[in-house]
CSV table of C-alpha atoms and ligand atoms in Angstrom, one decimal:
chain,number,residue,atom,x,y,z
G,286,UNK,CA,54.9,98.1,83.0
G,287,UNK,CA,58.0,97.1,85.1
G,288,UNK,CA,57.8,96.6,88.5
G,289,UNK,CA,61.5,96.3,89.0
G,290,UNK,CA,62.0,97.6,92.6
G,291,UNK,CA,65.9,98.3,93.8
G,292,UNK,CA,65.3,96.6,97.1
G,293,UNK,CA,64.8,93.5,94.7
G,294,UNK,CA,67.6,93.8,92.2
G,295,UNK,CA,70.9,95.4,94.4
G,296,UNK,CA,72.8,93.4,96.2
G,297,UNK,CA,71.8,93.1,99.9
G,298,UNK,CA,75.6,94.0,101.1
G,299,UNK,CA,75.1,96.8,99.0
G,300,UNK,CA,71.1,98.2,100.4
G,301,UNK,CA,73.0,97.7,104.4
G,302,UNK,CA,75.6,100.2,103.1
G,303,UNK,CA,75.0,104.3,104.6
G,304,UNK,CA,76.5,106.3,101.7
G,305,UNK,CA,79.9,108.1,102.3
G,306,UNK,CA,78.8,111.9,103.3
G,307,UNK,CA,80.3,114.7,102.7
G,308,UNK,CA,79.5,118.0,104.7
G,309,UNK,CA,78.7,121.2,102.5
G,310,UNK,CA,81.6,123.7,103.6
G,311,UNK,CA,80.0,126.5,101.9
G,312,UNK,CA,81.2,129.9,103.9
G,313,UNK,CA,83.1,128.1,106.1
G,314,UNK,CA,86.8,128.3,107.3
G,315,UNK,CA,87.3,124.2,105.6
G,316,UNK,CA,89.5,122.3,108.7
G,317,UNK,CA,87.7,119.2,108.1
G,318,UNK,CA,89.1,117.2,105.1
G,319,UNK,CA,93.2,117.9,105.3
G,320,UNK,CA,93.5,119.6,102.0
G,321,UNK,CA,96.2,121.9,101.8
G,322,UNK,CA,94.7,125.6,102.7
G,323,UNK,CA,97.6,127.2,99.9
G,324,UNK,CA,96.6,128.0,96.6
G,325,UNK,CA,99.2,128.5,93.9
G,326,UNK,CA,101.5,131.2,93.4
G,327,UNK,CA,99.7,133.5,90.1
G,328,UNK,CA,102.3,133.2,88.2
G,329,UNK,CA,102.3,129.1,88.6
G,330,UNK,CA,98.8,129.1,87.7
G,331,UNK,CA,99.6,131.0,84.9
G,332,UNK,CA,102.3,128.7,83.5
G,333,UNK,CA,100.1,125.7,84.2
G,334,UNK,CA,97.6,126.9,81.9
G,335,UNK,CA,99.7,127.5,79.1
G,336,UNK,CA,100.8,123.9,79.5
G,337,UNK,CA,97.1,122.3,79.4
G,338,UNK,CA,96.4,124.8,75.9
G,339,UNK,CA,97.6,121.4,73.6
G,340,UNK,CA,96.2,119.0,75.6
G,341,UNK,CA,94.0,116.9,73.3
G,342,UNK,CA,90.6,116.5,75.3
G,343,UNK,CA,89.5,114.7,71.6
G,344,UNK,CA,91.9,111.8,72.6
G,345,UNK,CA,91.8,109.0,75.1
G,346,UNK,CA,94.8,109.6,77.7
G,347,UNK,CA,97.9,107.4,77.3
G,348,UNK,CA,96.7,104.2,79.1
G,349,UNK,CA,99.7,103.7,80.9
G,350,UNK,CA,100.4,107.4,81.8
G,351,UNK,CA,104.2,106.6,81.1
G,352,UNK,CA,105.6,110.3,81.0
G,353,UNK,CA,103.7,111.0,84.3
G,354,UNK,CA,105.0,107.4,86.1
G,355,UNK,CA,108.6,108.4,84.8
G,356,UNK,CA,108.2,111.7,86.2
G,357,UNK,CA,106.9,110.2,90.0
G,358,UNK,CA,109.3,107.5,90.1
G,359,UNK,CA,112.2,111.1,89.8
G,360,UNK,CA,110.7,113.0,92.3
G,361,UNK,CA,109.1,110.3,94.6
G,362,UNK,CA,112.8,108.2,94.2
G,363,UNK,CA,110.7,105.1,94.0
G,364,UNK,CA,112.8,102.0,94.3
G,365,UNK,CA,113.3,100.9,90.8
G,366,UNK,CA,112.9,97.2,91.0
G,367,UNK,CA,109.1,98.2,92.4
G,368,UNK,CA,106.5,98.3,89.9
G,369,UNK,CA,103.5,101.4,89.9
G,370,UNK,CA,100.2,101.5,89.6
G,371,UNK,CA,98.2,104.7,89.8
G,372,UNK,CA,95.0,105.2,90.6
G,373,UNK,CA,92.3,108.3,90.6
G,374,UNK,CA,92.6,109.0,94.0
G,375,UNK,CA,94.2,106.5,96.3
G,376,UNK,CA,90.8,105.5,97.3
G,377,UNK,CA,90.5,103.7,93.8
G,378,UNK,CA,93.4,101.6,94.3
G,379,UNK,CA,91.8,100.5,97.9
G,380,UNK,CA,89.0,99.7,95.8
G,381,UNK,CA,90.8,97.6,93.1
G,382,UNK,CA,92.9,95.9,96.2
G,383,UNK,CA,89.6,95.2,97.7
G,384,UNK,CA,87.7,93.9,94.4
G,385,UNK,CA,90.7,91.9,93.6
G,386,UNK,CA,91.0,89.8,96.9
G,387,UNK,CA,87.0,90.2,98.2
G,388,UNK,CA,84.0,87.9,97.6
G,389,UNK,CA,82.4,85.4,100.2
G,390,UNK,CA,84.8,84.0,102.8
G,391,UNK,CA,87.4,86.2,102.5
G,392,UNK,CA,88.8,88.7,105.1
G,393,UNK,CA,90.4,92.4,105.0
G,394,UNK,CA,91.5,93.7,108.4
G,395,UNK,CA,92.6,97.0,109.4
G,396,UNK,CA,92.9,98.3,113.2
G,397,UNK,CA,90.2,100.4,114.1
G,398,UNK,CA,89.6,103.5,114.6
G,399,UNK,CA,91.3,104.1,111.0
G,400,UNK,CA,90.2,105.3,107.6
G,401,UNK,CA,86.7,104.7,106.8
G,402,UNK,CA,86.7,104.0,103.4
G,403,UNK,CA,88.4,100.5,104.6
G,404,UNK,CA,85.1,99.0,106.0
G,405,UNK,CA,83.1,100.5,102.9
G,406,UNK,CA,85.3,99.4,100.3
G,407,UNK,CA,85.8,95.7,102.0
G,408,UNK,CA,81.9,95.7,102.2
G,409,UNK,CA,81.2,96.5,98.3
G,410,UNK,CA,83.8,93.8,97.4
G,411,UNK,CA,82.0,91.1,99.8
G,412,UNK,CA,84.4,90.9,101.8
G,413,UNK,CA,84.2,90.6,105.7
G,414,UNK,CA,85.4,93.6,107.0
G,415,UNK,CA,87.7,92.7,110.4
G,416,UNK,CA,88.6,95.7,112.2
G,417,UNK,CA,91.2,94.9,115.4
G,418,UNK,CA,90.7,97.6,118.1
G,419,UNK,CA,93.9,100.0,118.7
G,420,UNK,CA,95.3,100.4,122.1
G,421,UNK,CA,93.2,102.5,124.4
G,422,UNK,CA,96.3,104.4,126.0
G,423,UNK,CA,97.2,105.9,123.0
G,424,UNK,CA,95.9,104.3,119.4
G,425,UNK,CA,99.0,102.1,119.1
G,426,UNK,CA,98.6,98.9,117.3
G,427,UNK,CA,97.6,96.1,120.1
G,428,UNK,CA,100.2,93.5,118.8
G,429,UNK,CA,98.5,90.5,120.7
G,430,UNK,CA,95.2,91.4,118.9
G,431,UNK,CA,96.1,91.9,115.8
G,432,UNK,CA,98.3,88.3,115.9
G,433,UNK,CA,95.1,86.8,117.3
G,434,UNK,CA,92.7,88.2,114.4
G,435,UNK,CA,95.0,87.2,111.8
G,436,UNK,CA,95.5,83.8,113.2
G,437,UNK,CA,91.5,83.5,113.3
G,438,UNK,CA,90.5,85.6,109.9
G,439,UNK,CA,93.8,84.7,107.6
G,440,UNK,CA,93.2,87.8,106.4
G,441,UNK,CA,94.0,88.3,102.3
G,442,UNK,CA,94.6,92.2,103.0
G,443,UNK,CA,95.9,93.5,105.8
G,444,UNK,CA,95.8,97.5,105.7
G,445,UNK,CA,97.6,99.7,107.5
G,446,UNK,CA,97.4,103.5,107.8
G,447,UNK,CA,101.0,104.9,107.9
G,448,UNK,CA,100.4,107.7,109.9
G,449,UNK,CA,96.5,106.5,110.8
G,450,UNK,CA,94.0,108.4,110.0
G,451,UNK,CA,91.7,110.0,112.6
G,452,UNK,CA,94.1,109.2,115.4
G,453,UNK,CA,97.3,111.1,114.1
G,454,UNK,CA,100.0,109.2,115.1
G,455,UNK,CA,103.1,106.3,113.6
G,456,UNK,CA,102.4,102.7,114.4
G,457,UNK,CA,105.1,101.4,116.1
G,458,UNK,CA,107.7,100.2,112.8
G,459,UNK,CA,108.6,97.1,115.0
G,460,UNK,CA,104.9,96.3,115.5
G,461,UNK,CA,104.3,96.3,111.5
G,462,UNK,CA,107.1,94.4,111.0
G,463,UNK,CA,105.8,91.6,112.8
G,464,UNK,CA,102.5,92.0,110.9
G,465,UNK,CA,104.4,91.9,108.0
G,466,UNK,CA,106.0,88.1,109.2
G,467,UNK,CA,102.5,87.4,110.6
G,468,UNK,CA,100.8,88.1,107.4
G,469,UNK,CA,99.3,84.6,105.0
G,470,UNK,CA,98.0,87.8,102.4
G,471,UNK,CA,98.9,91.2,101.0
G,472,UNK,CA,99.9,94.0,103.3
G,473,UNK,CA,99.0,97.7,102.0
G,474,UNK,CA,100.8,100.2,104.2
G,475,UNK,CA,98.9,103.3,103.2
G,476,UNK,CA,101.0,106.1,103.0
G,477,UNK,CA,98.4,109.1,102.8
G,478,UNK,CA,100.6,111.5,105.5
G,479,UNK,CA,103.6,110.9,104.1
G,480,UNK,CA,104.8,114.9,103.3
G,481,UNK,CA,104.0,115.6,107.3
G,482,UNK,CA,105.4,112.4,109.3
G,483,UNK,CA,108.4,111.8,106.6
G,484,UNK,CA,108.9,108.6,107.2
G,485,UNK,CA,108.2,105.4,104.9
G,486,UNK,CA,108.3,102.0,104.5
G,487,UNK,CA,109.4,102.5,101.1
G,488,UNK,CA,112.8,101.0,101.3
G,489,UNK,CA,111.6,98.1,103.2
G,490,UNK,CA,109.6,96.9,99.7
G,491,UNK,CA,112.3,94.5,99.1
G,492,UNK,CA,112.3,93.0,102.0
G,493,UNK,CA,108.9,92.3,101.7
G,494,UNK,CA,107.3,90.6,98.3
G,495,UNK,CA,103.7,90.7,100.2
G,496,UNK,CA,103.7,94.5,101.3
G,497,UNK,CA,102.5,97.3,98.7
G,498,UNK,CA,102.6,100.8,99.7
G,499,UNK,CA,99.5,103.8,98.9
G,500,UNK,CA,100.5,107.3,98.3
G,501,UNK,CA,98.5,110.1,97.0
G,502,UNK,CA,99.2,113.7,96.1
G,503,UNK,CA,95.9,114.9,97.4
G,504,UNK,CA,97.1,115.7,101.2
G,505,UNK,CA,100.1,117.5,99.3
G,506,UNK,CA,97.7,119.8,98.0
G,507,UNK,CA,96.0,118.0,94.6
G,508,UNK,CA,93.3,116.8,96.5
G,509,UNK,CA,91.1,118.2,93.4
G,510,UNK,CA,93.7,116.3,91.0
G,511,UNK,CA,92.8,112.5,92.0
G,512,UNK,CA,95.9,111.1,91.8
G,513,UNK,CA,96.7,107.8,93.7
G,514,UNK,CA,100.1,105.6,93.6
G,515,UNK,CA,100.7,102.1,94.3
G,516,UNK,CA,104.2,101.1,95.2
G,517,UNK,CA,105.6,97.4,95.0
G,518,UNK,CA,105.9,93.7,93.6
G,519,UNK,CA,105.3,93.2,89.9
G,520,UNK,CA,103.7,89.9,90.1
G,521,UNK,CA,100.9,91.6,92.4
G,522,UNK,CA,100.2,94.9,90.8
G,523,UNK,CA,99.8,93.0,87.4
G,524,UNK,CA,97.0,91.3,88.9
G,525,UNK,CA,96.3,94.4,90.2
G,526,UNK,CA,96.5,96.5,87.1
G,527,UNK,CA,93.7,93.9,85.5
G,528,UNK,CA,90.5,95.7,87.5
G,529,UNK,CA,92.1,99.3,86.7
G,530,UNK,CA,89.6,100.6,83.8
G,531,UNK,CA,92.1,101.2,80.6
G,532,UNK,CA,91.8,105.2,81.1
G,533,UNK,CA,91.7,106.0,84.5
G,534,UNK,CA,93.7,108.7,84.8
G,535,UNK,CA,92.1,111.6,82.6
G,536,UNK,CA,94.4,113.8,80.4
G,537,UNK,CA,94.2,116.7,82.4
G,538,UNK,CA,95.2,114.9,85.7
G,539,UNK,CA,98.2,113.1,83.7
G,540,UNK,CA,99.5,117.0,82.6
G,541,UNK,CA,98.7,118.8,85.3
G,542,UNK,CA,100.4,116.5,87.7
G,543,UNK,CA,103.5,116.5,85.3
G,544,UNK,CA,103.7,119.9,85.6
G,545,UNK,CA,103.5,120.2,90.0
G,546,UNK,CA,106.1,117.5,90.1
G,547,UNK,CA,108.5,119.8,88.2
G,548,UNK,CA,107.5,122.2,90.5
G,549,UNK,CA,108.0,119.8,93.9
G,550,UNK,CA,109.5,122.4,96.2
G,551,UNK,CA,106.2,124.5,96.0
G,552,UNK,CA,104.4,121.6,97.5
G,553,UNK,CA,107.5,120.3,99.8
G,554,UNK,CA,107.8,124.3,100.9
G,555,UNK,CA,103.9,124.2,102.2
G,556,UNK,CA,103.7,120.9,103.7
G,557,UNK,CA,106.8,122.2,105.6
G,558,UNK,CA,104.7,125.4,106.6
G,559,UNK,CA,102.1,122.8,107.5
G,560,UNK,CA,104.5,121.0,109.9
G,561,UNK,CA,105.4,124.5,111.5
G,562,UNK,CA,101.7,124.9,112.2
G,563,UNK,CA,100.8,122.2,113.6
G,564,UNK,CA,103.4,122.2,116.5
G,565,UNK,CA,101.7,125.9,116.8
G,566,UNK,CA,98.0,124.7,116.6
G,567,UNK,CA,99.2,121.3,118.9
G,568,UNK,CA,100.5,123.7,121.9
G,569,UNK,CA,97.3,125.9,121.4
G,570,UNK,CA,95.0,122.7,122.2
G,571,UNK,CA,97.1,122.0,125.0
G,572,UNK,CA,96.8,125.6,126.3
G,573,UNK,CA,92.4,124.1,127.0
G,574,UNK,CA,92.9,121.9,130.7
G,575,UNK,CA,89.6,120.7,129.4
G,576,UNK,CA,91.0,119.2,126.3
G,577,UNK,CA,92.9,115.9,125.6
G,578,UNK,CA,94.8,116.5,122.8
G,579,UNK,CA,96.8,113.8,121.1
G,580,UNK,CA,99.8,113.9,119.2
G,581,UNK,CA,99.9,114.1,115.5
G,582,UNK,CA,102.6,113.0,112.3
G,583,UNK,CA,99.7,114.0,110.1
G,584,UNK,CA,98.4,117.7,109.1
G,585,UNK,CA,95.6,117.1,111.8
G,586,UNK,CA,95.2,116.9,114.9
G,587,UNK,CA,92.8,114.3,116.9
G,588,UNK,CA,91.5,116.6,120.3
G,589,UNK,CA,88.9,114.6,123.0
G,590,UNK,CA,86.4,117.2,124.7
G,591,UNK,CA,84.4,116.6,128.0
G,592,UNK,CA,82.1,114.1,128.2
G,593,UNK,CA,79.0,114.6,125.7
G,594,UNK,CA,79.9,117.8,124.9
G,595,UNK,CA,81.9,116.9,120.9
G,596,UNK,CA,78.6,117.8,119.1
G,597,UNK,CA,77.7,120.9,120.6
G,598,UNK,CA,81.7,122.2,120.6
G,599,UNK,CA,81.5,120.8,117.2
G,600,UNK,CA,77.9,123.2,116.1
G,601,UNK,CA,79.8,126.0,118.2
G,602,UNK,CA,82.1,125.9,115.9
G,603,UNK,CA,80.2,126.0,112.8
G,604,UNK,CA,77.9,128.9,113.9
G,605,UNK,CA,81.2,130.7,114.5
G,606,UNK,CA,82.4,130.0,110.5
G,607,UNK,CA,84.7,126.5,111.2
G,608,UNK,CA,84.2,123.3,110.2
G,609,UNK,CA,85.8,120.6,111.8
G,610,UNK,CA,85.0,116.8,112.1
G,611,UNK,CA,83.0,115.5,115.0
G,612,UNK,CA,83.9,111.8,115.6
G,613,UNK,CA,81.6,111.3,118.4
G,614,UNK,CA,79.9,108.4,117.5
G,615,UNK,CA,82.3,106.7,114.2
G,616,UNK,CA,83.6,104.1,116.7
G,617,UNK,CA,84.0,103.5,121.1
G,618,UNK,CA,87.5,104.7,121.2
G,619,UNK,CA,86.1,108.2,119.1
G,620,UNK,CA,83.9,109.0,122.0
G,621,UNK,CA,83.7,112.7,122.2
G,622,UNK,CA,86.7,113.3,119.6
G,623,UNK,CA,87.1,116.5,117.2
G,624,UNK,CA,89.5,116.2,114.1
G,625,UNK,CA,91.0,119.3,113.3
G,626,UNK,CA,93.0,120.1,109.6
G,627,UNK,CA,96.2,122.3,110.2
G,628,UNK,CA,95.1,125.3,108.0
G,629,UNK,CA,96.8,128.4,107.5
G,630,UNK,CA,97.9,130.5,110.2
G,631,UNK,CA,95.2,133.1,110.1
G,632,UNK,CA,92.3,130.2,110.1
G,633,UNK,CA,93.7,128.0,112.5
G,634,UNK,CA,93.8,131.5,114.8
G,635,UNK,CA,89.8,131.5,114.0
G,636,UNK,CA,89.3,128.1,115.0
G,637,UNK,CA,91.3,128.4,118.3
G,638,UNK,CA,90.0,132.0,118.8
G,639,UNK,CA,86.3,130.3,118.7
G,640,UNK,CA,87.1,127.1,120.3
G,641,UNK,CA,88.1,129.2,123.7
G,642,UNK,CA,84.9,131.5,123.3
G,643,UNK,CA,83.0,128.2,123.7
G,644,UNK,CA,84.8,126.7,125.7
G,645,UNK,CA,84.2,129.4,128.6
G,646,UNK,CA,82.0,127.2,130.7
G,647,UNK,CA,78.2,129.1,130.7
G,648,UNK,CA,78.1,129.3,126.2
G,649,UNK,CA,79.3,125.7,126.7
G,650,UNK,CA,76.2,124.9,128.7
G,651,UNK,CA,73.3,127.0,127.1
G,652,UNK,CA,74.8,126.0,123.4
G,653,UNK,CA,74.7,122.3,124.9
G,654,UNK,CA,71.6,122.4,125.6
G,655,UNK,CA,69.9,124.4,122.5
G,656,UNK,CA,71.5,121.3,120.9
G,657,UNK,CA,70.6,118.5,123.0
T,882,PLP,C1,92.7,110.8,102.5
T,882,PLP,C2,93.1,109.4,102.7
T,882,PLP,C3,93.2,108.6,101.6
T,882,PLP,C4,92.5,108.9,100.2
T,882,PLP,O1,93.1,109.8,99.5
T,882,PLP,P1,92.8,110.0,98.0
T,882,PLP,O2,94.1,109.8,97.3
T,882,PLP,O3,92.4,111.5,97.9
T,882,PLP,O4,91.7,109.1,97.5
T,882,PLP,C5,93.7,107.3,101.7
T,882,PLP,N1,94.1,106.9,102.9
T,882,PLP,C6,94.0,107.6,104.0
T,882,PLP,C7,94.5,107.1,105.3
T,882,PLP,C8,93.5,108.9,103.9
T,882,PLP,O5,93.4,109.7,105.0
């Protein structure tokens, strides 16, 4: 009989993990993950069936997904002197980055607050994880801080969330730039919000033989796709492209993504919509006197509520059919923060419509208290 136990046999960085959770959405107006809200037109769907009839689920996908990089590198005009590498979901190729540079003694930094898959993934590589706080007046990158921390850490990645994610907004370019001299290691500037702050570091690769760049089509709308990009020197995403599994990017993903980058506009059409909205839902917010609300490059918006009251605003919400992210509690500077996804009109009218019936002071109190 074996008396194998887990807490003997995983690795301790690995039991100290909490899991990445996911809330169940199930009846609810979804504003808490910034996926697209759109569906397709019918008669795209249609067409994009008919084009996945041949596709051989028998056969291993082509390893290097060559007709779908060809097809990105048109429609994303990457650089072409910069190599690709694509990953299922841009989280995979944080992961590889991570697993390639990780193990004892080294360092990834990223500011914090910022996207929480950076701490996880540094963690399951055995890495330290150095996160450099961001301003406190307005999540800008604290320049003397983050020279300090790499000084100390020599950090072999540096990541940076380009707009960051939860706070909304651009790093000042000039500030990464002087990251960018700073830097001894890699420098991933992660692209994610691309389609709603249009703006890159893109045609800066050159300059730079350290600096990659992330992109994924998932906030475009193929959040259900998995499909990640990596942007940048050929000597590094070789490396790289060793701790990519040979088929990562299934058959289905590789044709179905073909076929939505031959139909661009769709996408570049509703992220635009998405831009509109957000002005609309970012002057709503600011309508609340109770509300701080900051401003956004992304397709959300960061909001701070009165103090100790995110997690009952946050349940108000949910009991009235919205769910949106509570922050409360992620990190200092997240004290008594709500994330908000721009959605479509109709359901970002919901969400404001039940954000002022609980923010009319008595609910506030009673469902504060049923809560606390
Ligand atoms: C959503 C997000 C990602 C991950 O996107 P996937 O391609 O869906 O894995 C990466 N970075 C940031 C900052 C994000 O917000």
């Amino acid at each position: 009989m074996s008396g194998a136990r887990p807490e003997d046999w995983i690795r301790p960085e690995i039991q100290a993990l909490s899991a990445y959770h996911v809330a169940p959405a199930q009846g609810l107006i979804k504003l808490d993950a910034m996926e697209n809200p759109y569906d397709w037109p019918p008669e795209l769907v249609s067409a994009w069936l008919e084009e996945l009839r041949p596709v051989a689920l028998n056969r291993y996908p082509d390893p290097a997904a060559q007709d779908l990089s060809t097809a990105l590198r048109a429609v994303m005009a990457i650089p072409p002197e910069a190599d690709l590498l694509l990953g299922n979901g841009s989280d995979e190729l944080l992961q590889i980055l991570a697993l390639a540079v990780g193990g004892p003694g080294r360092v990834i930094l990223a500011p914090e607050p910022g996207f929480a898959m950076y701490r996880l993934l540094a963690q399951i590589a055995g890495a330290q994880f150095v996160g450099v706080p961001l301003r406190g007046d307005g999540f800008e990158l604290d320049l003397h801080a983050m020279g300090e921390a790499i000084e100390r850490h020599r950090p072999a990645l540096i990541l940076l969330a380009y707009p960051n994610n939860p706070t909304g907004n651009l790093f000042d370019p000039q500030a990464i730039r002087q990251i960018l001299a700073w830097a001894p290691g890699l420098v991933v500037i992660d692209e994610a919000y691309e389609p709603f702050a249009q703006t890159s570091f893109m045609n800066e690769l050159g300059a730079y033989p350290q600096l990659l760049i992330l992109r994924t089509l998932s906030k475009l709308g193929l959040a259900g796709l998995r499909l990640g990009l990596l942007l940048g020197d050929r000597a590094w995403l070789a490396q790289l492209d060793k701790l990519r599994l040979p088929y990562n990017i299934n058959v289905l993903t590789q044709q179905t993504a073909r076929f939505a980058l031959r139909h661009w506009p769709v996408f570049l059409g509703q992220a635009q919509v998405i831009r509109h909205e957000r002005g609309l839902l970012q002057q709503e917010l600011m309508r609340f006197p109770q509300l701080t609300t900051y401003p956004s490059r992304a397709n959300f918006i960061l909001f701070r509520t009165p103090a100790q009251q995110a997690a009952a605003i946050h349940a108000g919400l949910m009991a009235r059919g919205v769910l949106i992210k509570c922050l409360h509690g992620v990190h200092p500077q997240l004290a008594d923060c709500l994330r908000v996804t721009v959605g479509k009109p109709e359901e970002n009218k919901r969400f404001i419509t039940a954000l002022a019936d609980i923010m009319s002071q008595d609910k506030l109190v009673t469902e504060g208290l049923d809560i606390l």
